[in-house]
Short mmCIF file of C-alpha atoms in Angstrom, two decimals:
data_model
loop_
_atom_site.label_atom_id
_atom_site.label_comp_id
_atom_site.label_asym_id
_atom_site.label_seq_id
_atom_site.Cartn_x
_atom_site.Cartn_y
_atom_site.Cartn_z
CA MET X 382 -9.38 3.33 3.05
CA THR X 383 -6.57 1.38 4.57
CA ASP X 384 -5.91 -0.11 1.16
CA ALA X 385 -4.83 3.19 -0.15
CA ALA X 386 -1.28 2.51 -0.54
CA PRO X 387 -1.19 3.53 2.86
CA THR X 388 2.24 3.47 4.23
CA GLY X 389 2.25 0.03 2.70
CA ASP X 390 1.41 -1.46 -0.33
CA ALA X 391 1.14 -0.25 -0.26
CA GLY X 392 1.73 1.17 0.06
CA PRO X 393 2.47 1.97 -1.22
CA PRO X 394 4.14 7.97 -4.66
CA PRO X 395 8.00 14.80 -5.95
CA ALA X 396 9.39 16.02 -9.00
CA PRO X 397 12.19 14.05 -10.62
CA GLY X 398 15.68 15.31 -10.18
CA LEU X 399 15.49 15.89 -6.44
CA PRO X 400 18.86 15.10 -4.88
CA PRO X 401 19.25 11.95 -2.80
CA ALA X 402 19.12 12.29 0.94
CA LEU X 403 22.24 13.97 2.19
CA ALA X 404 24.95 11.82 3.72
CA GLY X 405 26.26 12.58 7.16
CA HIS X 406 22.96 13.10 8.93
CA PRO X 407 22.81 10.85 11.97
CA ASP X 408 19.40 9.38 11.19
CA GLU X 409 20.02 8.51 7.55
CA HIS X 410 21.53 5.05 7.59
CA PRO X 411 23.76 3.88 4.77
CA ALA X 412 22.58 0.58 3.42
CA PRO X 413 24.39 -2.39 4.85
CA GLY X 414 25.81 -4.89 2.41
CA PRO X 415 23.39 -7.40 0.95
CA GLY X 416 24.17 -9.67 3.87
CA PRO X 417 22.74 -13.09 4.51
CA ALA X 418 19.40 -13.99 3.03
CA LEU X 419 16.42 -14.23 5.33
CA ASP X 420 16.30 -17.99 4.99
CA GLY X 421 19.77 -18.31 6.43
CA HIS X 422 21.64 -18.89 3.19
CA PRO X 423 24.45 -16.44 2.50
CA ALA X 424 23.97 -13.90 -0.24
CA PRO X 425 26.30 -14.16 -3.23
CA VAL X 426 29.50 -12.20 -2.93
CA LEU X 427 29.66 -9.22 -5.26
CA THR X 428 32.55 -9.07 -7.67
CA GLY X 429 33.84 -6.49 -10.09
CA HIS X 430 31.80 -7.99 -12.94
CA PRO X 431 28.18 -6.95 -13.47
CA ALA X 432 25.66 -9.46 -12.27
CA PRO X 433 22.98 -10.73 -14.68
CA GLY X 434 20.39 -8.51 -13.03
CA GLU X 435 22.64 -5.49 -13.48
CA ARG X 436 22.92 -6.17 -17.22
CA THR X 437 19.18 -6.66 -17.73
CA ALA X 438 17.75 -4.12 -15.27
CA PRO X 439 16.14 -1.03 -16.81
CA ASP X 440 17.56 2.40 -16.09
CA GLU X 441 16.20 4.23 -13.06
CA ARG X 442 13.75 6.43 -14.97
CA THR X 443 12.33 3.49 -16.92
CA ALA X 444 12.01 1.39 -13.76
CA ARG X 445 10.21 4.24 -12.01
CA ARG X 446 7.80 4.75 -14.91
CA ARG X 447 6.94 1.05 -15.06
CA PHE X 448 6.45 0.92 -11.30
CA VAL X 449 4.07 3.89 -11.45
CA VAL X 450 2.05 2.40 -14.33
CA VAL X 451 1.73 -0.99 -12.61
CA THR X 452 0.69 0.66 -9.36
CA PHE X 453 -1.92 2.85 -11.04
CA LEU X 454 -3.40 -0.03 -13.06
CA PHE X 455 -3.67 -2.21 -9.97
CA TRP X 456 -5.43 0.31 -7.71
CA LEU X 457 -7.78 1.91 -10.28
CA PRO X 458 -10.15 -1.11 -10.35
CA ALA X 459 -10.20 -1.20 -6.55
CA GLY X 460 -11.45 2.38 -6.50
CA LEU X 461 -13.99 1.70 -9.27
CA ALA X 462 -15.52 -1.24 -7.44
CA SER X 463 -15.39 0.22 -3.92
CA ALA X 464 -17.65 3.23 -4.49
CA PRO X 465 -20.90 1.31 -5.34
CA MET X 466 -20.08 -2.02 -3.68
CA VAL X 467 -22.26 -1.78 -0.56
CA LEU X 468 -25.20 -0.51 -2.59
CA LEU X 469 -24.68 -3.32 -5.12
CA PHE X 470 -24.77 -5.95 -2.40
CA THR X 471 -27.94 -4.54 -0.85
CA GLU X 472 -29.50 -4.36 -4.32
CA ARG X 473 -28.81 -8.08 -4.63
CA GLY X 474 -30.88 -8.61 -1.48
CA LEU X 475 -28.22 -8.82 1.24
CA ALA X 476 -28.95 -7.32 4.64
CA LEU X 477 -26.33 -5.07 6.20
CA THR X 478 -25.23 -7.85 8.55
CA ALA X 479 -24.70 -10.12 5.55
CA VAL X 480 -22.75 -7.34 3.81
CA ALA X 481 -20.50 -7.12 6.86
CA GLY X 482 -19.91 -10.87 6.66
CA VAL X 483 -19.01 -10.63 2.97
CA PHE X 484 -16.47 -7.92 3.73
CA ALA X 485 -15.09 -10.01 6.59
CA ALA X 486 -14.28 -12.75 4.06
CA HIS X 487 -12.03 -10.27 2.26
CA ALA X 488 -10.28 -9.09 5.40
CA LEU X 489 -9.70 -12.55 6.85
CA THR X 490 -8.39 -13.97 3.57
CA ALA X 491 -6.00 -11.06 3.09
CA ALA X 492 -4.67 -11.34 6.64
CA ALA X 493 -4.26 -15.12 6.49
CA MET X 494 -2.38 -15.02 3.17
CA GLU X 495 -0.28 -11.90 3.75
CA LEU X 496 2.94 -13.59 4.91
CA PRO X 497 2.74 -16.77 2.79
CA THR X 498 2.26 -14.78 -0.40
CA GLY X 499 5.08 -12.38 0.49
CA GLY X 500 7.37 -15.37 0.82
CA LEU X 501 6.04 -16.71 -2.47
CA SER X 502 7.15 -13.55 -4.26
CA ASP X 503 10.66 -13.90 -2.84
CA VAL X 504 10.81 -17.52 -4.05
CA LEU X 505 9.08 -17.41 -7.45
CA GLY X 506 9.68 -13.82 -8.52
CA ARG X 507 7.82 -10.55 -8.54
CA ARG X 508 6.30 -10.73 -12.03
CA ALA X 509 4.65 -14.14 -11.66
CA VAL X 510 3.07 -13.27 -8.32
CA LEU X 511 1.81 -9.88 -9.54
CA ALA X 512 0.26 -11.46 -12.61
CA ALA X 513 -1.44 -14.05 -10.40
CA ALA X 514 -2.79 -11.22 -8.21
CA GLY X 515 -4.27 -9.54 -11.27
CA ILE X 516 -5.93 -12.74 -12.45
CA LEU X 517 -7.46 -13.38 -9.02
CA ASP X 518 -8.75 -9.81 -8.81
CA LEU X 519 -10.17 -10.05 -12.33
CA ALA X 520 -12.14 -13.16 -11.34
CA ALA X 521 -13.15 -11.53 -8.06
CA LEU X 522 -14.64 -8.43 -9.70
CA ALA X 523 -16.47 -10.55 -12.25
CA LEU X 524 -18.09 -12.55 -9.44
CA VAL X 525 -18.91 -9.41 -7.47
CA ALA X 526 -20.46 -7.72 -10.52
CA LEU X 527 -22.49 -10.69 -11.74
CA GLY X 528 -23.13 -12.74 -8.59
CA THR X 529 -26.69 -12.92 -7.31
CA ALA X 530 -26.23 -15.35 -4.40
CA ALA X 531 -24.53 -14.53 -1.12
CA TRP X 532 -22.05 -17.40 -1.44
CA VAL X 533 -20.94 -16.18 -4.89
CA LEU X 534 -20.38 -12.66 -3.57
CA THR X 535 -18.51 -14.05 -0.57
CA LEU X 536 -16.27 -16.10 -2.86
CA GLY X 537 -15.60 -13.01 -4.95
CA MET X 538 -14.55 -11.01 -1.90
CA ALA X 539 -12.36 -13.86 -0.64
CA LEU X 540 -10.60 -14.01 -4.04
CA MET X 541 -10.16 -10.25 -3.83
CA GLY X 542 -8.53 -10.66 -0.42
CA ALA X 543 -6.17 -13.28 -1.87
CA GLY X 544 -5.28 -10.94 -4.71
CA ARG X 545 -4.69 -8.13 -2.23
CA ALA X 546 -2.30 -10.33 -0.26
CA LEU X 547 -0.45 -11.43 -3.40
CA SER X 548 -0.02 -7.82 -4.54
CA SER X 549 1.39 -6.61 -1.21
CA GLY X 550 5.05 -5.94 -1.94
CA PRO X 551 6.07 -7.49 -5.30
CA ALA X 552 5.77 -4.32 -7.40
CA GLU X 553 7.73 -2.21 -4.92
CA ALA X 554 10.25 -5.02 -4.44
CA TRP X 555 10.70 -5.23 -8.23
CA TYR X 556 11.37 -1.49 -8.43
CA VAL X 557 13.92 -1.48 -5.62
CA ASP X 558 15.62 -4.60 -6.99
CA ALA X 559 15.87 -3.00 -10.44
CA VAL X 560 17.34 0.28 -9.15
CA HIS X 561 19.82 -1.48 -6.88
CA ALA X 562 20.90 -3.84 -9.67
CA ARG X 563 21.52 -0.92 -12.04
CA SER X 564 22.89 1.76 -9.72
CA GLY X 565 23.93 0.07 -6.48
CA PRO X 566 22.48 0.12 -2.97
CA ASP X 567 23.07 3.86 -2.50
CA ALA X 568 20.82 4.86 -5.40
CA ASP X 569 17.90 7.21 -4.79
CA ILE X 570 14.75 5.09 -4.30
CA ARG X 571 12.71 7.55 -2.26
CA THR X 572 11.63 9.54 -5.31
CA GLY X 573 10.37 6.48 -7.16
CA LEU X 574 8.59 5.13 -4.12
CA ALA X 575 6.97 8.53 -3.65
CA TYR X 576 5.74 8.46 -7.26
CA GLY X 577 4.36 4.99 -6.69
CA GLY X 578 2.47 6.09 -3.58
CA SER X 579 1.05 9.05 -5.47
CA ALA X 580 -0.04 6.76 -8.30
CA SER X 581 -1.92 4.43 -5.96
CA ALA X 582 -3.68 7.28 -4.18
CA ALA X 583 -4.54 9.02 -7.47
CA ALA X 584 -5.89 5.75 -8.91
CA LEU X 585 -8.11 5.19 -5.89
CA ALA X 586 -9.38 8.77 -5.98
CA ALA X 587 -10.14 8.61 -9.70
CA GLY X 588 -11.74 5.19 -9.32
CA MET X 589 -13.94 6.32 -6.44
CA VAL X 590 -15.23 9.32 -8.41
CA LEU X 591 -15.77 7.38 -11.65
CA GLY X 592 -17.22 4.32 -9.90
CA GLY X 593 -19.69 6.48 -8.01
CA ALA X 594 -20.70 8.50 -11.06
CA LEU X 595 -21.13 5.72 -13.65
CA PRO X 596 -24.37 4.20 -12.26
CA TRP X 597 -25.88 7.67 -12.01
CA LEU X 598 -24.80 8.59 -15.55
CA LEU X 599 -26.33 5.38 -16.92
CA GLY X 600 -29.70 6.50 -15.56
CA LEU X 601 -29.71 9.80 -17.47
CA GLY X 602 -31.41 10.44 -20.80
CA PRO X 603 -32.42 7.18 -22.45
CA ASP X 604 -31.75 5.29 -19.19
CA LEU X 605 -29.15 2.85 -20.48
CA GLY X 606 -29.02 1.28 -17.03
CA ALA X 607 -32.62 0.11 -17.23
CA ARG X 608 -32.04 -1.29 -20.71
CA LEU X 609 -28.94 -3.10 -19.49
CA ARG X 610 -30.86 -4.64 -16.60
CA GLU X 611 -33.69 -5.73 -18.89
CA THR X 612 -31.41 -7.16 -21.58
CA THR X 613 -29.45 -9.27 -19.10
CA SER X 614 -32.52 -10.32 -17.07
CA GLY X 615 -31.17 -8.52 -14.03
CA LEU X 616 -27.71 -10.11 -14.16
CA VAL X 617 -25.98 -6.80 -14.92
CA LEU X 618 -27.17 -3.81 -12.90
CA PRO X 619 -26.02 -0.21 -13.34
CA LEU X 620 -24.18 -0.69 -10.03
CA SER X 621 -22.36 -3.67 -11.60
CA VAL X 622 -20.78 -1.63 -14.39
CA PRO X 623 -17.89 -0.11 -12.35
CA ALA X 624 -16.78 -3.59 -11.20
CA LEU X 625 -16.97 -4.92 -14.78
CA LEU X 626 -14.91 -1.97 -15.98
CA GLY X 627 -12.41 -2.73 -13.21
CA ALA X 628 -12.17 -6.35 -14.40
CA ALA X 629 -11.30 -5.06 -17.89
CA VAL X 630 -8.56 -2.86 -16.42
CA TYR X 631 -7.10 -5.92 -14.67
CA ILE X 632 -6.67 -7.58 -18.08
CA ALA X 633 -4.49 -4.62 -19.11
CA PHE X 634 -2.67 -4.87 -15.77
CA VAL X 635 -1.77 -8.53 -16.25
CA LEU X 636 -0.57 -7.97 -19.82
CA TYR X 637 1.56 -5.00 -18.76
CA VAL X 638 3.11 -6.91 -15.85
CA LEU X 639 4.05 -9.84 -18.07
CA THR X 640 5.63 -7.63 -20.73
CA ALA X 641 7.19 -4.76 -18.76
CA LEU X 642 8.43 -6.15 -15.43
CA ARG X 643 11.38 -8.16 -16.69
CA GLU X 644 13.53 -9.87 -14.08
CA PRO X 645 16.87 -11.67 -14.17
CA PRO X 646 16.46 -15.45 -14.39
CA ARG X 647 15.83 -17.10 -11.06
CA PRO X 648 17.04 -20.57 -10.15
CA ARG X 649 14.70 -23.26 -11.35
CA THR X 650 12.43 -24.50 -8.66
CA THR X 651 10.01 -27.37 -8.21
CA PRO X 652 6.68 -27.31 -6.36
CA LEU X 653 8.45 -28.99 -3.44
CA GLY X 654 11.16 -26.33 -3.56
CA VAL X 655 8.50 -23.62 -3.45
CA LEU X 656 6.86 -25.25 -0.44
CA ARG X 657 10.21 -25.42 1.30
CA GLY X 658 11.26 -21.88 0.41
CA VAL X 659 8.07 -20.05 1.43
CA PRO X 660 8.09 -21.10 5.13
CA SER X 661 11.73 -20.13 5.49
CA ALA X 662 11.01 -16.73 3.94
CA ILE X 663 8.05 -16.30 6.31
CA SER X 664 10.10 -17.22 9.38
CA GLY X 665 12.79 -14.82 8.25
CA GLY X 666 10.21 -12.06 7.93
CA LEU X 667 8.88 -12.72 11.40
CA ARG X 668 12.43 -12.58 12.80
CA LEU X 669 13.03 -9.16 11.27
CA GLY X 670 11.58 -7.19 14.16
CA GLY X 671 13.28 -9.40 16.71
CA ARG X 672 16.80 -8.67 15.57
CA ASP X 673 16.49 -5.09 14.27
CA ALA X 674 15.25 -2.25 16.48
CA LEU X 675 14.58 0.06 13.54
CA ILE X 676 12.32 -2.49 11.85
CA ARG X 677 10.48 -2.95 15.14
CA ARG X 678 9.80 0.78 15.14
CA LEU X 679 8.61 0.62 11.54
CA LEU X 680 6.18 -2.19 12.37
CA MET X 681 4.83 -0.37 15.43
CA THR X 682 4.45 2.80 13.34
CA ALA X 683 2.49 0.85 10.74
CA GLY X 684 0.16 -0.40 13.48
CA ALA X 685 -0.35 3.16 14.75
CA ALA X 686 -1.17 4.35 11.23
CA GLY X 687 -3.61 1.45 10.85
CA THR X 688 -5.42 2.55 13.99
CA ALA X 689 -5.72 6.12 12.70
CA LEU X 690 -7.04 4.93 9.32
CA SER X 691 -9.56 2.58 10.94
CA ALA X 692 -10.85 5.44 13.07
CA LEU X 693 -11.34 7.61 9.99
CA GLU X 694 -13.18 4.83 8.16
CA LEU X 695 -15.50 4.15 11.10
CA LEU X 696 -16.20 7.66 12.28
CA THR X 697 -16.27 9.77 9.11
CA PRO X 698 -19.42 8.31 7.43
CA GLY X 699 -21.58 8.99 10.48
CA ARG X 700 -20.10 12.44 10.88
CA ALA X 701 -20.79 13.20 7.20
CA ALA X 702 -24.42 12.07 7.60
CA GLY X 703 -24.75 14.27 10.67
CA ILE X 704 -23.50 17.26 8.70
CA THR X 705 -25.89 16.78 5.77
CA GLY X 706 -28.85 15.53 7.83
CA ALA X 707 -29.50 12.35 5.81
CA ALA X 708 -27.74 9.05 5.21
CA GLU X 709 -27.97 9.29 1.39
CA SER X 710 -26.47 12.75 1.14
CA GLY X 711 -23.98 11.83 3.85
CA ALA X 712 -22.80 8.92 1.69
CA VAL X 713 -22.20 11.32 -1.19
CA LEU X 714 -20.25 13.65 1.08
CA PHE X 715 -18.21 10.73 2.42
CA ALA X 716 -17.34 9.60 -1.13
CA GLY X 717 -16.09 13.10 -1.88
CA LEU X 718 -14.07 13.17 1.32
CA ALA X 719 -12.61 9.74 0.55
CA ALA X 720 -11.46 10.92 -2.87
CA ALA X 721 -10.03 14.10 -1.31
CA GLY X 722 -8.20 11.96 1.24
CA PHE X 723 -6.57 9.92 -1.52
CA VAL X 724 -5.54 13.13 -3.30
CA CYS X 725 -3.97 14.45 -0.09
CA SER X 726 -2.18 11.14 0.40
CA ALA X 727 -0.82 11.40 -3.15
CA LEU X 728 0.34 14.97 -2.47
CA GLY X 729 2.04 13.84 0.72
CA ASN X 730 3.88 11.12 -1.18
CA ARG X 731 5.08 13.63 -3.74
CA LEU X 732 6.34 15.92 -0.97
CA ALA X 733 8.15 13.12 0.89
CA PRO X 734 11.65 13.64 -0.63
CA ALA X 735 11.50 17.37 0.07
CA VAL X 736 10.32 16.74 3.64
CA ALA X 737 13.19 14.28 4.18
CA ARG X 738 15.70 16.75 2.79
CA LEU X 739 14.43 19.62 4.95
CA ALA X 740 14.09 17.46 8.06
CA GLY X 741 17.61 16.07 7.68
CA GLY X 742 16.88 12.40 6.95
CA SER X 743 14.23 9.72 6.74
CA GLU X 744 13.81 9.13 10.48
CA ARG X 745 13.18 12.81 11.21
CA ALA X 746 10.88 13.03 8.19
CA VAL X 747 8.73 10.20 9.59
CA ARG X 748 8.43 11.99 12.93
CA VAL X 749 7.51 15.35 11.37
CA SER X 750 4.97 13.79 9.00
CA LEU X 751 3.26 11.74 11.69
CA MET X 752 3.05 14.75 14.00
CA ALA X 753 1.21 16.59 11.22
CA SER X 754 -1.31 13.74 11.09
CA VAL X 755 -1.68 13.84 14.88
CA GLY X 756 -2.51 17.53 14.56
CA GLY X 757 -5.21 16.70 12.01
CA LEU X 758 -6.81 14.14 14.34
CA LEU X 759 -6.79 16.63 17.21
CA VAL X 760 -8.58 19.15 14.98
CA LEU X 761 -11.21 16.51 14.20
CA ALA X 762 -11.64 15.82 17.92
CA ALA X 763 -11.98 19.51 18.74
CA THR X 764 -14.65 20.19 16.09
CA VAL X 765 -16.78 17.05 16.52
CA SER X 766 -19.48 18.80 18.56
CA SER X 767 -19.83 21.92 16.45
CA GLY X 768 -21.80 22.39 13.25
CA SER X 769 -20.79 25.99 12.54
CA ALA X 770 -19.27 26.93 9.20
CA PRO X 771 -15.77 27.62 10.66
CA ALA X 772 -15.87 24.24 12.43
CA LEU X 773 -16.81 22.50 9.17
CA VAL X 774 -13.90 24.17 7.38
CA LEU X 775 -11.56 23.07 10.16
CA THR X 776 -13.00 19.55 9.99
CA VAL X 777 -12.19 19.24 6.29
CA ALA X 778 -8.73 20.73 6.90
CA GLY X 779 -8.04 18.29 9.72
CA TYR X 780 -9.18 15.35 7.60
CA ALA X 781 -6.88 16.45 4.77
CA LEU X 782 -3.96 16.96 7.15
CA VAL X 783 -4.21 13.40 8.46
CA TYR X 784 -3.86 11.92 4.99
CA LEU X 785 -1.23 14.44 3.92
CA GLY X 786 0.97 13.49 6.88
CA LEU X 787 0.50 9.74 6.46
CA GLY X 788 1.28 10.07 2.76
CA ALA X 789 4.47 12.02 3.46
CA ALA X 790 5.63 9.49 6.06
CA GLY X 791 5.19 6.39 3.88
CA PRO X 792 8.10 6.80 1.42
CA SER X 793 10.58 7.61 4.19
CA GLU X 794 9.42 4.62 6.25
CA ASN X 795 9.89 2.28 3.30
CA ASP X 796 13.23 3.86 2.43
CA LEU X 797 14.44 2.85 5.88
CA LEU X 798 12.95 -0.61 5.51
CA HIS X 799 14.57 -1.33 2.14
CA ARG X 800 17.97 -0.35 3.51
CA ARG X 801 17.67 -2.99 6.22
CA VAL X 802 16.68 -5.98 4.07
CA ASP X 803 18.11 -7.47 0.92
CA ALA X 804 16.37 -8.73 -2.21
CA SER X 805 15.91 -12.23 -0.78
CA GLY X 806 13.37 -11.00 1.77
CA ARG X 807 12.18 -7.62 0.49
CA ALA X 808 8.63 -8.65 -0.44
CA THR X 809 8.29 -10.61 2.79
CA ALA X 810 9.32 -7.56 4.82
CA LEU X 811 6.70 -5.46 3.05
CA SER X 812 4.09 -8.12 3.82
CA VAL X 813 5.03 -8.08 7.50
CA GLN X 814 4.62 -4.31 7.49
CA SER X 815 1.24 -4.56 5.76
CA LEU X 816 0.10 -7.26 8.20
CA ALA X 817 1.04 -5.05 11.17
CA LEU X 818 -1.02 -2.20 9.71
CA GLN X 819 -4.06 -4.43 9.10
CA LEU X 820 -4.07 -6.41 12.36
CA VAL X 821 -3.29 -3.55 14.73
CA GLY X 822 -5.61 -1.31 12.75
CA ALA X 823 -8.43 -3.83 13.14
CA GLY X 824 -7.91 -4.00 16.91
CA GLY X 825 -7.70 -0.23 17.13
CA GLY X 826 -10.90 0.06 15.11
CA LEU X 827 -12.71 -2.20 17.59
CA ALA X 828 -11.51 -0.03 20.46
CA VAL X 829 -12.58 3.16 18.68
CA GLY X 830 -16.00 1.71 17.91
CA ALA X 831 -16.56 0.72 21.54
CA LEU X 832 -16.14 4.28 22.81
CA PRO X 833 -19.08 6.68 23.14
CA ALA X 834 -19.64 9.21 20.38
CA GLY X 835 -17.83 12.49 20.74
CA PRO X 836 -14.19 13.56 20.88
CA LEU X 837 -12.94 10.49 22.80
CA PRO X 838 -12.67 8.10 19.80
CA TRP X 839 -10.76 10.73 17.83
CA LEU X 840 -8.46 11.35 20.80
CA LEU X 841 -7.72 7.63 21.06
CA ALA X 842 -6.69 7.53 17.40
CA ALA X 843 -4.55 10.66 17.91
CA ALA X 844 -2.89 9.09 20.97
CA ALA X 845 -2.04 5.91 19.02
CA LEU X 846 -0.48 7.90 16.19
CA LEU X 847 1.35 10.14 18.67
CA VAL X 848 2.98 7.06 20.16
CA GLY X 849 4.06 6.07 16.66
CA ALA X 850 5.57 9.52 16.09
CA LEU X 851 7.36 9.57 19.46
CA LEU X 852 9.13 6.32 18.55
CA TRP X 853 11.25 8.40 16.19
CA THR X 854 12.45 10.87 18.84
CA ARG X 855 15.05 8.37 20.07
CA ARG X 856 18.62 8.33 18.92
CA PRO X 857 19.10 6.90 15.42
CA THR X 858 19.25 3.12 15.38
CA PRO X 859 22.52 1.66 14.09
CA ALA X 860 22.49 -1.20 11.63
CA PRO X 861 22.43 -4.61 13.31
CA ALA X 862 25.71 -6.46 13.56
CA PRO X 863 26.09 -9.46 11.24
CA ARG X 864 25.12 -12.75 12.80
CA PRO X 865 28.09 -14.86 13.90
CA GLY X 866 29.37 -17.05 11.14
CA ALA X 867 27.21 -15.48 8.47
CA PRO X 868 29.36 -14.07 5.64
CA THR X 869 28.42 -10.62 4.44
CA ALA X 870 29.02 -9.53 0.91
CA PRO X 871 31.39 -6.58 0.51
CA ARG X 872 29.87 -3.37 -0.67
CA PRO X 873 30.81 -2.23 -4.16
CA GLY X 874 32.55 1.06 -4.61
CA ALA X 875 29.57 3.37 -4.52
CA PRO X 876 28.92 6.96 -3.43
CA THR X 877 28.88 7.38 0.31
CA GLY X 878 25.59 9.30 0.32
CA ALA X 879 22.67 7.29 1.57
CA GLY X 880 20.33 8.10 -1.27
CA GLY X 881 16.82 7.28 -0.35
CA ARG X 882 13.26 7.45 -1.08
#
């Protein structure tokens, strides 16, 4: 479940009308001027005349609505396909070890392409890269649904990993670019980002429930599933239908991206220019943590959250099977818990602006939210050896609290991130954050899996997340000083409040 708009892509969504974060709090940093681009070229100096992007950018409410729709349409197919995927692969004749290898193709492709594709979005534009992600995912789900050979299924999962990498950041970067172009760098972005996080979590929850129920529903009454299998000579199984439905949703996603996510014209570029621009954007993204202490904290926090999510993914299915007494019924219970986790993550995203307002700023909101998740993991550790009814209630509550806290932390983390980078490297920065979550989470998952069953694996995950929370107990980090000789664009006359997500 690390794809659940977790902190990142996306991670990456409270009622409209909430006031922006209050100015004057020591841990709410005003946005620095656009500053130099990540590739070393100076950003254009702002003048009193509206820039092209400012004239063409939608208003804040429209931009937020389009961001939410794009986010929901992208993550709904992922939820649809995820619920029956393992069963579909085994139905095609793959052993569990082969299934693990197929999933590894997805993970390795996504990790390898994370930074290059983030840089591609900053060079070519958000809309083009998002549309390409949708097309790749459409092809991937078609191969997964209809493939009968292991190499076809592996190719489908690799394409899905490429689409996941391409989608990491462009939609959120488009939204922030649009709001900043229309209302300036002090505009409230936290609310929109919270809505986006809620949309991704809600889409995954709805997809998981629908994707798990469709094959079962096709077997009722006249048994449409059996007829479908017979008509297609076994090419389309009932377990294939959710993935095929997801492929159809991706068609709608691509069409909506191409028509709704308008951008100001970008400088014309050649294939050679793209090849030259992407490495510089990548190197700039990798330098982010080296020159900015706050971004280093954000990346380490993403890694801690990845460890916690990996632990939940590894440990919860076995715990669910232990509760129900059978693997099949445990799988059903785990699917329900997964959907509930996405709902709690969505609720946490919606509560993020209120948490930031009550806590006194984004940095304090991150600390409070992560501490809530730590509490949930400790509850899971404390109840792991008990099967009593009160312990089961506490187990579900702890599970929900983990996702609620991570969901509430995400918008405030990204609010801080967007105020430290400009449009020239925004998608790259989000890719670096996503990569930190995936890589550190994978290593943390290996460590959790190597520990003996019992409370110790849960305590390790809690300790990792506690370290991430304690990073935010330090004094607020000031904005980095401009690099020598790099001109910084003057800030337009804007409100002094550091509005945020």
